[in-house]
């Protein structure tokens, strides 16, 4: 079982809908990242969280450290939001600190 | 200027060949990474270097050899390419490897081994 689980794997929405993508993890972490991978393949970091909530434009990310859970919300979704959204947790290990990735959520927003 | 640049963007080659992928960052970061994204789009770390020193070598075959001539460059050399090496390889960098800082990714190199 992957240390980082995302749901749903695929999500189709109509323009304007409120979208939630969930991420659960089973290991101790020092930070959690949300990444966006565009259809062209490029990866962009959206948020880095270690507690609470962050907001950037129409995107909101929350994390509950006790429950080992994070959510990414998109308000007033738009077709340009169509992408793969990836949750990644940052762990400090003796073998080297690193990001461990979820399998991604493919979001398609239809006009 | 692109913050993290990888070359080439596409690489098509025959089994058994040796190839290299180059990565450069102009962000002044101390830590650089190589990730592999398989056909299912799953990302996994391969290597991490901090200021030219190897930090992570994640169960990657010996055919893969990273080289960091300075902290702004981390190149990936692959010997005796196999079909299973076909994937997209991403380079990334971050300022502080211990704090989990935001990582900046290159555009990726799509490797196809025929």
Short mmCIF file of C-alpha atoms in Angstrom, two decimals, chain A residues 2 4 30-31 33 35 37 39-48 84 86 90 92-93 95-104, chain B residues 9-10 33 35 37 40-45 48 55-58 88 90 96-108 110:
data_model
loop_
_atom_site.label_atom_id
_atom_site.label_comp_id
_atom_site.label_asym_id
_atom_site.label_seq_id
_atom_site.Cartn_x
_atom_site.Cartn_y
_atom_site.Cartn_z
CA UNK A 2 1.32 3.44 -0.94
CA UNK A 4 0.30 8.50 0.27
CA UNK A 30 7.31 17.58 8.30
CA UNK A 31 5.48 19.12 5.34
CA UNK A 33 3.02 19.61 -0.91
CA UNK A 35 1.62 19.94 -7.12
CA UNK A 37 0.99 18.68 -13.60
CA UNK A 39 -1.40 18.33 -19.81
CA UNK A 40 1.92 19.26 -21.43
CA UNK A 41 3.76 17.52 -18.59
CA UNK A 42 5.22 20.43 -16.63
CA UNK A 43 5.00 20.25 -12.82
CA UNK A 44 4.31 23.31 -10.69
CA UNK A 45 4.28 23.53 -6.92
CA UNK A 46 0.98 24.95 -5.66
CA UNK A 47 1.32 24.80 -1.89
CA UNK A 48 3.59 23.66 0.88
CA UNK A 84 -3.25 16.16 -12.64
CA UNK A 86 -0.41 15.43 -6.95
CA UNK A 90 8.09 15.42 2.93
CA UNK A 92 13.09 13.41 7.14
CA UNK A 93 14.80 10.03 6.97
CA UNK A 95 18.57 7.66 4.34
CA UNK A 96 17.90 11.22 3.19
CA UNK A 97 14.97 13.63 3.40
CA UNK A 98 12.63 13.26 0.45
CA UNK A 99 9.21 13.72 -1.11
CA UNK A 100 6.93 10.68 -1.41
CA UNK A 101 4.18 11.15 -3.97
CA UNK A 102 0.57 10.10 -4.28
CA UNK A 103 -0.60 8.69 -7.58
CA UNK A 104 -2.30 11.89 -8.60
CA UNK B 9 13.11 17.39 -23.84
CA UNK B 10 12.71 14.23 -25.87
CA UNK B 33 16.90 15.87 -7.40
CA UNK B 35 12.67 11.83 -10.28
CA UNK B 37 7.62 9.25 -13.68
CA UNK B 40 1.07 5.38 -14.77
CA UNK B 41 2.24 8.92 -14.00
CA UNK B 42 3.64 7.87 -10.63
CA UNK B 43 6.60 9.98 -9.49
CA UNK B 44 9.43 8.45 -7.52
CA UNK B 45 12.71 9.87 -6.31
CA UNK B 48 19.27 13.76 -4.38
CA UNK B 55 22.40 12.33 -0.30
CA UNK B 56 19.82 9.88 -1.67
CA UNK B 57 20.42 6.93 -3.98
CA UNK B 58 17.10 5.17 -4.06
CA UNK B 88 9.69 10.83 -18.09
CA UNK B 90 12.25 15.22 -13.97
CA UNK B 96 16.83 23.57 2.02
CA UNK B 97 16.69 19.77 1.83
CA UNK B 98 15.89 19.40 5.52
CA UNK B 99 12.92 21.74 5.76
CA UNK B 100 10.88 20.37 2.89
CA UNK B 101 11.06 23.62 0.94
CA UNK B 102 9.13 24.07 -2.27
CA UNK B 103 10.77 22.22 -5.14
CA UNK B 104 11.07 23.72 -8.60
CA UNK B 105 10.78 21.21 -11.41
CA UNK B 106 12.27 21.12 -14.85
CA UNK B 107 10.00 20.49 -17.84
CA UNK B 108 10.92 16.81 -17.94
CA UNK B 110 10.65 11.96 -22.15
#
